[in-house]
XYZ file of C-alpha atoms in Angstrom:
491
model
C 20.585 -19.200 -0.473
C 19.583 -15.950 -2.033
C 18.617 -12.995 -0.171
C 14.876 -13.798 -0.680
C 14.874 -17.169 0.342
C 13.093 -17.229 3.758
C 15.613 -17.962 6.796
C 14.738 -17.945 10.853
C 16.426 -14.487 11.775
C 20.038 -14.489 12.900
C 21.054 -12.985 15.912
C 22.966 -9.476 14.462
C 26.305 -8.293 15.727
C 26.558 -6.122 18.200
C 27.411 -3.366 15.818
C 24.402 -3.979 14.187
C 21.572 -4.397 17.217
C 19.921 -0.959 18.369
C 21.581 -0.065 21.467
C 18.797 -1.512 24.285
C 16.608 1.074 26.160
C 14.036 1.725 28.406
C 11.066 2.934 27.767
C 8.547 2.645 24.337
C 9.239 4.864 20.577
C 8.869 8.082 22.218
C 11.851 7.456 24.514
C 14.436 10.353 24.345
C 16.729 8.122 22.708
C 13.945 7.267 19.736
C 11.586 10.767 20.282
C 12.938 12.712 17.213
C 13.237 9.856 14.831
C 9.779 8.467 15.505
C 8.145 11.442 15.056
C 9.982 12.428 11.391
C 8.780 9.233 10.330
C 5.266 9.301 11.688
C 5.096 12.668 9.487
C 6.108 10.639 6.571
C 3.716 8.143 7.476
C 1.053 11.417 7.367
C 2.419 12.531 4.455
C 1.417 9.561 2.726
C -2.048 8.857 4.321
C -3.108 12.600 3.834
C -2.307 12.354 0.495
C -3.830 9.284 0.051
C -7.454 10.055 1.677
C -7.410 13.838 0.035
C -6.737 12.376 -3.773
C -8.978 9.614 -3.786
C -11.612 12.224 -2.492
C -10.638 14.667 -5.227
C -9.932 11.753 -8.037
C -13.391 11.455 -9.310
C -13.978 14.848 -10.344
C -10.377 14.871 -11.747
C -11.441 11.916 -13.758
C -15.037 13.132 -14.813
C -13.432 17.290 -15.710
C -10.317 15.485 -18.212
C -13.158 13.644 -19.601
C -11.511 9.996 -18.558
C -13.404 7.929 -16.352
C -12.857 4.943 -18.496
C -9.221 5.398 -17.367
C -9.955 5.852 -13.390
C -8.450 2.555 -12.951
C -5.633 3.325 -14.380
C -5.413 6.629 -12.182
C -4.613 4.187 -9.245
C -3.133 1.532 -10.499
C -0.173 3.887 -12.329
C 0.858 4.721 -9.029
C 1.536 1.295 -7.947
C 2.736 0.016 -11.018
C 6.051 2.227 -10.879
C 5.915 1.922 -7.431
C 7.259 -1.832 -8.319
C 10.629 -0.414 -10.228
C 10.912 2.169 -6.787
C 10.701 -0.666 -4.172
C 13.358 -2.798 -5.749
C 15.743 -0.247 -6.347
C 15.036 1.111 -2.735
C 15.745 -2.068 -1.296
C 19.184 -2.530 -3.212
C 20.173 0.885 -2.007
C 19.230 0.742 1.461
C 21.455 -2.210 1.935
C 24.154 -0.729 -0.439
C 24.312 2.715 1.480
C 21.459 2.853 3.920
C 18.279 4.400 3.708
C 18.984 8.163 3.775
C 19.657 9.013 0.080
C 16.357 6.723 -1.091
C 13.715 8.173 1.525
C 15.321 11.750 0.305
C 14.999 10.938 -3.015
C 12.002 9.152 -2.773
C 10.321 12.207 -1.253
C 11.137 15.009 -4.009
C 9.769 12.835 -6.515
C 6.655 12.016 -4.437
C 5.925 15.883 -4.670
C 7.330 15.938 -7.998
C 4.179 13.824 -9.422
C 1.434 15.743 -7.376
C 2.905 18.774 -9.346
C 2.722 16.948 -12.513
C -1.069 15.563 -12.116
C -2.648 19.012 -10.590
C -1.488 21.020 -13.664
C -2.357 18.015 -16.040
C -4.834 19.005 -18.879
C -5.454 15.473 -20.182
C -6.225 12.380 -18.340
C -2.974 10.889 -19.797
C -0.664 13.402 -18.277
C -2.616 12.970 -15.351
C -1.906 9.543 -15.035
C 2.276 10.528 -15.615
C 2.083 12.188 -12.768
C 0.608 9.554 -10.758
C 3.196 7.379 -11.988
C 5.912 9.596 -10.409
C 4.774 9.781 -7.341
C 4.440 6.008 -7.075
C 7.686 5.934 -8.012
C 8.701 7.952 -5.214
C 6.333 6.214 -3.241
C 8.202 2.946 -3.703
C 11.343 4.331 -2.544
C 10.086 6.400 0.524
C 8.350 3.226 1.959
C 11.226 0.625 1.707
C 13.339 2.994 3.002
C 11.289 3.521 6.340
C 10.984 -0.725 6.468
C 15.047 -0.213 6.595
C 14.560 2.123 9.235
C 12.629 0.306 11.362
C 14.641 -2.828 11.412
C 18.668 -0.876 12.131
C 16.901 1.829 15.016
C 14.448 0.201 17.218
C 14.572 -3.125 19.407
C 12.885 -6.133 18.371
C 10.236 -5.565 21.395
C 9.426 -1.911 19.523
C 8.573 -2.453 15.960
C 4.836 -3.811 17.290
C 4.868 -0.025 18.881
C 6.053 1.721 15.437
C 3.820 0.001 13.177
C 1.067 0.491 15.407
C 2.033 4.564 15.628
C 2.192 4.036 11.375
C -1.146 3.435 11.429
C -2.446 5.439 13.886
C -0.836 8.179 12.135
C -3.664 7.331 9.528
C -6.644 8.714 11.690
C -6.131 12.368 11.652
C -6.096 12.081 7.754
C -8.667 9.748 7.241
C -10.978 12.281 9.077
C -9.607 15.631 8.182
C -8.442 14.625 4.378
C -11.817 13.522 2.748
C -13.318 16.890 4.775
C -10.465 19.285 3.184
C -10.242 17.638 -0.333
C -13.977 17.486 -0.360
C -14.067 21.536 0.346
C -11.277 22.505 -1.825
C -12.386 20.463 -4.805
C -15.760 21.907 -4.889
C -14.884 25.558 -3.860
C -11.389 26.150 -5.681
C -11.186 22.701 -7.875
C -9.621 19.845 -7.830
C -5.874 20.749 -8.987
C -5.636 22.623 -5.738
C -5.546 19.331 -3.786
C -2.588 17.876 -5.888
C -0.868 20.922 -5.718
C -1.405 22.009 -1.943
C -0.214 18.315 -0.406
C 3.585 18.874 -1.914
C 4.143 22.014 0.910
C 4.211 18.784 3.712
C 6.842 17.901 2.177
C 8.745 20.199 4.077
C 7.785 18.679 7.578
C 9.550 15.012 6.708
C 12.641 16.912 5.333
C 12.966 19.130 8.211
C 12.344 16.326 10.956
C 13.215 12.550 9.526
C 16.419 13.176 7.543
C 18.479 14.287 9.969
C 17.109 11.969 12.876
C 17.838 8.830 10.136
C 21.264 9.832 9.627
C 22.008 10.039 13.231
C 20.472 6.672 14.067
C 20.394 4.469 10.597
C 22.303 5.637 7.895
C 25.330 4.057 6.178
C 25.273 -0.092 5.264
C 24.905 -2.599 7.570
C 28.574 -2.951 8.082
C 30.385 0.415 7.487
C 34.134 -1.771 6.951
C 33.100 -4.149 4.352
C 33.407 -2.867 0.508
C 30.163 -1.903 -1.081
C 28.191 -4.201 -2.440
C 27.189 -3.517 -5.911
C 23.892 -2.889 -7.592
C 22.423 -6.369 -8.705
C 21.816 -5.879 -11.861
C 19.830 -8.756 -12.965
C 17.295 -7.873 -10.198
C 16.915 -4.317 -11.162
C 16.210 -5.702 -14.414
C 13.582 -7.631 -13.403
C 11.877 -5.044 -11.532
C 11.726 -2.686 -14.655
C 10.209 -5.873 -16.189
C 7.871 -6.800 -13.597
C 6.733 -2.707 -13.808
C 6.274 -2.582 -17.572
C 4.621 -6.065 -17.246
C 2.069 -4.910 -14.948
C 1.517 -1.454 -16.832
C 0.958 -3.476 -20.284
C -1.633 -5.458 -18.524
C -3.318 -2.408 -17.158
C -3.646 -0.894 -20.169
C -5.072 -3.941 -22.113
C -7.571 -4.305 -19.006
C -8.790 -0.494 -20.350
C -8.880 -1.237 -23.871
C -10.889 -4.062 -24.431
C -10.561 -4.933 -27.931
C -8.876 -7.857 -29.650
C -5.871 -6.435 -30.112
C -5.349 -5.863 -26.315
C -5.048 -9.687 -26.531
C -0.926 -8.744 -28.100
C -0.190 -6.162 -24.888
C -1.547 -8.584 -22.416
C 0.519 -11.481 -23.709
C 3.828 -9.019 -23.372
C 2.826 -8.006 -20.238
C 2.220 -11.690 -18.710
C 5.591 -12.756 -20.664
C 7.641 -10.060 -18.302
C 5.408 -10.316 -15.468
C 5.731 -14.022 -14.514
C 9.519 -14.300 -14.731
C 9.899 -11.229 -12.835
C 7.919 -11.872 -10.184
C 9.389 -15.778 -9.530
C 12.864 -13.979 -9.491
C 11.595 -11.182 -6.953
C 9.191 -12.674 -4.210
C 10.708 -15.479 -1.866
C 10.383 -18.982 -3.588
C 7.073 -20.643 -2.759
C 5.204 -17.631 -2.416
C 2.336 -18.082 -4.939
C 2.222 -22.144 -3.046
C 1.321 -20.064 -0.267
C 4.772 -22.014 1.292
C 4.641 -21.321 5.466
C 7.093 -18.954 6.964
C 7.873 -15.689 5.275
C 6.520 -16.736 1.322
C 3.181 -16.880 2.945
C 3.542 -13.665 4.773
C 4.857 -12.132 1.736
C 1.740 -13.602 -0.096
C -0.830 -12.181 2.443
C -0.044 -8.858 2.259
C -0.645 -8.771 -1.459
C -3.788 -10.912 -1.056
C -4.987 -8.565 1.747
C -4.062 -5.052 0.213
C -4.932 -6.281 -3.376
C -8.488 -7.183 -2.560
C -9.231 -4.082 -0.080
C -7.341 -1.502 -2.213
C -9.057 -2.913 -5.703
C -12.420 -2.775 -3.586
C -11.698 1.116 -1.399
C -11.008 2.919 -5.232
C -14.469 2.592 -6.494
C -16.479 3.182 -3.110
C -16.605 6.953 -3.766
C -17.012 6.729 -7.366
C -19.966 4.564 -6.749
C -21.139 7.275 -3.706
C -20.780 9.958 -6.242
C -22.429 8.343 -9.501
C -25.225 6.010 -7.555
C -26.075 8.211 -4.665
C -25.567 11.373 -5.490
C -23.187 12.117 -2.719
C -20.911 15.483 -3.183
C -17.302 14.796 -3.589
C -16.693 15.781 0.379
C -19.499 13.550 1.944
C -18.238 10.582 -0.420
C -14.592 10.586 0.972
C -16.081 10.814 4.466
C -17.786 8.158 4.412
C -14.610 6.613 4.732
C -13.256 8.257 7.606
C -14.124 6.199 10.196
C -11.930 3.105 8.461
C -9.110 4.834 9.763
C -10.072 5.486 13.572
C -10.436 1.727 13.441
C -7.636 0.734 10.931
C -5.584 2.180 14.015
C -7.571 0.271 16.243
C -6.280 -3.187 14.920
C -2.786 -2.352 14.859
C -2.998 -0.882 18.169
C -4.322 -4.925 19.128
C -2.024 -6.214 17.497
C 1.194 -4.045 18.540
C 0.799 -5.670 22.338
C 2.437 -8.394 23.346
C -0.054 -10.633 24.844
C -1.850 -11.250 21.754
C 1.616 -12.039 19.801
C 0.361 -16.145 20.694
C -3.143 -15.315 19.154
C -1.337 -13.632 16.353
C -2.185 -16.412 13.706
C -5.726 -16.225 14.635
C -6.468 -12.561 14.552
C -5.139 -12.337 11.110
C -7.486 -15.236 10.250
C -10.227 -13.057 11.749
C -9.159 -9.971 10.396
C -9.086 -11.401 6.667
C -12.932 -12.718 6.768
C -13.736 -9.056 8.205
C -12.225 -7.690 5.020
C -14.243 -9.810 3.219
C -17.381 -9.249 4.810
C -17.214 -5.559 4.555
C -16.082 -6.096 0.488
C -19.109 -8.221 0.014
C -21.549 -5.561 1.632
C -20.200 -2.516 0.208
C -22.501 -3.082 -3.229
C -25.465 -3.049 -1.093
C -25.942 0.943 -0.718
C -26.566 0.427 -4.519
C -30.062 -0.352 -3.225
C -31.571 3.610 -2.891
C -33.783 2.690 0.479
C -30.408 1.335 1.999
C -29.056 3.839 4.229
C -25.370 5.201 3.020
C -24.174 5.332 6.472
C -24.172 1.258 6.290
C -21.044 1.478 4.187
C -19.383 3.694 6.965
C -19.877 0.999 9.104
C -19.174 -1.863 7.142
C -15.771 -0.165 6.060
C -15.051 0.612 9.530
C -15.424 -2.875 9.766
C -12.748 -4.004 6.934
C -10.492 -1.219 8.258
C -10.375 -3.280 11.514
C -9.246 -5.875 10.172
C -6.804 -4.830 7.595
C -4.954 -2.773 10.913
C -4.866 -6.596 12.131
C -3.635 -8.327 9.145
C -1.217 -5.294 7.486
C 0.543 -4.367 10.854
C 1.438 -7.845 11.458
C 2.553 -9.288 8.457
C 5.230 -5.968 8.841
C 6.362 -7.674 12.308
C 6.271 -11.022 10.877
C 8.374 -10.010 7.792
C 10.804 -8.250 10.114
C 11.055 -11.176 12.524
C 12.039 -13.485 10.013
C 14.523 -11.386 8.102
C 18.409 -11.236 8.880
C 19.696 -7.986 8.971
C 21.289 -7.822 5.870
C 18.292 -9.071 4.113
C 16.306 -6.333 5.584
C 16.257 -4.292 2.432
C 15.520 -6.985 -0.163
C 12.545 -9.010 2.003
C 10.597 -5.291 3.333
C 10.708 -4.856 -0.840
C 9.555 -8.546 -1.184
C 6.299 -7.567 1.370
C 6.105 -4.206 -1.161
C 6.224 -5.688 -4.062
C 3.340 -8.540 -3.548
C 1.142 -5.469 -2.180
C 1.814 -3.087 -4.896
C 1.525 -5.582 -7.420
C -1.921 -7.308 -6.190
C -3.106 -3.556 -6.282
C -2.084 -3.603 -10.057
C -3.133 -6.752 -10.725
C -6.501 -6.858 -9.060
C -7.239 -3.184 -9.897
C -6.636 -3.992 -13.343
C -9.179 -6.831 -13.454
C -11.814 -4.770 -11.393
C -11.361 -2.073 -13.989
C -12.191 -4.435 -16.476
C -14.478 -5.672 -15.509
C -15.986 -2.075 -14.432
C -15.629 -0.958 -17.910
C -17.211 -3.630 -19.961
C -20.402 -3.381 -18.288
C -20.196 0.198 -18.977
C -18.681 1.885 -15.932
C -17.278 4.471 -18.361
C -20.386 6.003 -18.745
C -20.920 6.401 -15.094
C -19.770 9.679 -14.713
C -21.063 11.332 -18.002
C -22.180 15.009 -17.782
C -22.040 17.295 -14.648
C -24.960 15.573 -12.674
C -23.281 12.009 -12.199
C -26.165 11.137 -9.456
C -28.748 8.661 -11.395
C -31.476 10.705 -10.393
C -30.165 13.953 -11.864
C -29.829 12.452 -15.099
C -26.400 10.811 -15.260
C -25.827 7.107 -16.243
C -26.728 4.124 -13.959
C -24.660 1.151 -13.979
C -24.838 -0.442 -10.878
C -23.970 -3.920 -12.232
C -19.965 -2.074 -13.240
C -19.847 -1.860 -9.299
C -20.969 -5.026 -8.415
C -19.021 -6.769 -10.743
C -15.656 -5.086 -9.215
C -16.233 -5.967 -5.128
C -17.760 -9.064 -5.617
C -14.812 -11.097 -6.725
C -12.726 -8.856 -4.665
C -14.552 -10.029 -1.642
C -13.716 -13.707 -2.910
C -10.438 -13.171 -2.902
C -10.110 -11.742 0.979
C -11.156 -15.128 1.561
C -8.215 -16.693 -0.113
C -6.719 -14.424 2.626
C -7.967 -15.891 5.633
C -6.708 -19.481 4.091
C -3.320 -18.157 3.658
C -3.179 -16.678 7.232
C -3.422 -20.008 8.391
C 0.101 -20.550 6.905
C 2.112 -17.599 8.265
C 4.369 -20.321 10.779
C 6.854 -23.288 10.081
C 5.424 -26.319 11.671
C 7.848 -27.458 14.534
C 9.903 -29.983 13.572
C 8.503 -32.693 15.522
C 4.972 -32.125 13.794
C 7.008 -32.410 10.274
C 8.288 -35.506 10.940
C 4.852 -37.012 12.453
């Protein structure tokens, strides 16, 4: 059986369990660890809510809109190579050295992109910090499963995303003011001083409480090599792809046939078998988290490029129109983190999925000028709801059904399908976006359709649409996320 294949959890050794306590994450036993990686967890969604609020002037003042795609989808596209190699050495030599690592070069590529003078360097930056991305969040997966009980990883999933509120409010409303008083590249380069905060607090709680391998006596396993292969294929695949997306021309026809040729091998040797048959148990859970991030990810990078070019919206009021998402992102994981819904689990993933898509699907309609812009606040809100439902539980799920030494390998399985749906799906979106002339959306200082700039609201539609379509594959699949018992098999 390889370490993907999915497996009902064993019971771990005794060396292995967390030792049992009283009390929820902020117990004195847990209080320094949870908070070091909450502040990751902040790290992450500050950055997150401040750059995409910043990204469109970025885009517009390096004269490369026609590559704001590819702005986003760099990130997740080396994020790919990151999570493999972070899940090989997590189990190799526990998660200390990759979240360590993983944070220096997430700082690393904010340095890179706010000194960037063209849109290309700009993009090598972003491609850093997914790489450090990829590492930091495999390595807090790891975490998760070695320091807290079973009965807490609801809590610290649910504290994950609640960590996402303060951000969602306070990022858009700080990007938004430094990008139009002192410029964009004071965003990228102001994050990397949190940095400090995770350093100072996680590290040293995670090597109290979860560093080393699983078993400390056995020899080191080594690096599997064919897999790290495949992960550099599966990130070149996906960045050949993204770039014939952009390019449009014939000849993108040759990069999109080298990028498929990696891709699919890759990915069947990565992701549990039967994932893309939607197969029940943990291949289904692995496939709904790519389904569900894919689609709302694809859909979330264009809403304040449309609020910008459409509507006229200043950078600040564009990103917080978003801000309410994560008040209620939090929200759903906070449902789902208690245990008397864990029966109704199942079904509120099912419910959360056709909110996504509902919220998708009525995004395009403040494209209409007499329809307020305060709609999408609350249809977002909305789809935030639901992806705290659907994202917080698959993490449980995945956790529940891993054995402890396949903790490493199946969190970068659930990684892996999100990051690479982003890719994927934000690669068609932005090709979609750009051949009905998206690229022009942004040209010359006034960007708002009124003040002169280019109107293309059929690039939008095109892009949320189909991504809306696909959130509905979602709530299929989350129909899926449990073996039948054995009794119903055999009827």
């Amino acid at each position: 059986m390889s370490a993907l294949e999915p497996r009902v959890s064993q019971t771990p050794s005794s060396e292995q369990d967390p030792v049992p306590t009283q009390g929820g994450i902020l117990a004195s036993a847990y209080r320094t660890l949870s908070i070091g990686m909450i502040s990751c967890i902040f790290l992450i969604a500050f950055e997150a809510t401040a750059v995409g609020t910043a990204m469109p002037v970025a885009a517009r003042e390096l004269d490369g809109v026609g590559l704001y795609a590819f702005a986003f989808s760099a990130y997740f596209t080396t994020s790919l190579f990151g999570m493999v190699l972070s899940g090989q050495w997590c189990d190799r030599q526990g998660p200390l050295r990759p979240l360590a690592v993983g944070i220096g070069g997430f700082a690393a590529g904010l340095v890179c992109s706010g000194t960037a003078s063209l849109m290309g360097v700009f993009v090598l930056g972003r491609a850093v910090q997914g790489f450090g991305g990829g590492l930091v969040i495999v390595a807090l997966y790891v975490v998760v499963s070695r320091a807290y009980e079973e009965r807490l990883r609801p809590a610290i999933m649910a504290a994950f995303a609640a960590s996402w509120v303060v951000p969602s409010i306070v990022g858009p409303l700080a990007a938004g003011t430094v990008t139009e008083h002192l410029g964009w590249r004071w965003v990228f380069l102001g994050i990397p001083v949190m940095v400090v905060v995770p350093l100072a607090v996680a590290l040293p709680a995670i090597r109290r409480s979860a560093s080393g391998p699983v078993d400390p006596e056995a020899p080191p396993a080594a690096f599997d090599r064919r897999r790290i292969r495949l992960a550099l294929g599966i990130s070149v695949g996906a960045g050949l792809l993204q770039y014939a997306a952009q390019d449009l021309r014939w000849l993108s026809l040759l990069p999109a046939a080298a990028g498929a040729g990696l891709l699919v091998p890759a990915v069947l040797g990565l992701l549990p078998r039967g994932t893309y048959r939607a197969r029940r148990g943990l291949p289904a859970v692995v496939l709904l988290r790519g389904v569900a991030a894919g689609s709302f990810i694809a859909a979330e990078s264009f809403v304040p490029l449309m609020l910008v070019t459409q509507r006229g919206l200043s950078p600040t009021l564009a990103g917080f129109s978003l801000a309410l998402g994560g008040v209620t992102w939090a929200g759903g994981s906070w449902i789902q983190s208690k245990g008397r819904v864990a029966p109704y689990r199942e079904r509120l993933m099912v419910l959360g999925m056709v909110m996504v898509a509902a919220a998708i699907a009525g995004a395009p309609a403040v494209l209409v000028p007499w329809v307020p812009v305060w709609t999408l606040a609350l249809a977002w809100g909305v789809g935030c709801l639901g992806m705290g439902l659907v994202i917080g539980s698959t993490s449980v799920l995945l956790l529940k059904l891993s054995a402890p030494e396949e903790a490493g390998a199946n969190s970068a399985a659930l990684q892996i399908s999100d990051a690479l749906a982003n890719v994927v799906l934000l690669a068609a979106g932005g090709a979609a976006f750009a051949a009905l002339g998206g690229g022009a959306v942004g040209a010359g200082h006034a960007v708002s359709a009124a003040a002169g700039g280019a109107s293309h609201p059929a690039a939008f539609v095109v892009v949320f649409l189909p991504m809306s379509a696909v959130a509905l594959v979602g709530a299929w699949v989350a129909t899926r996320l449990h073996e039948r018992p054995a009794a119903a098999k055999s009827g």
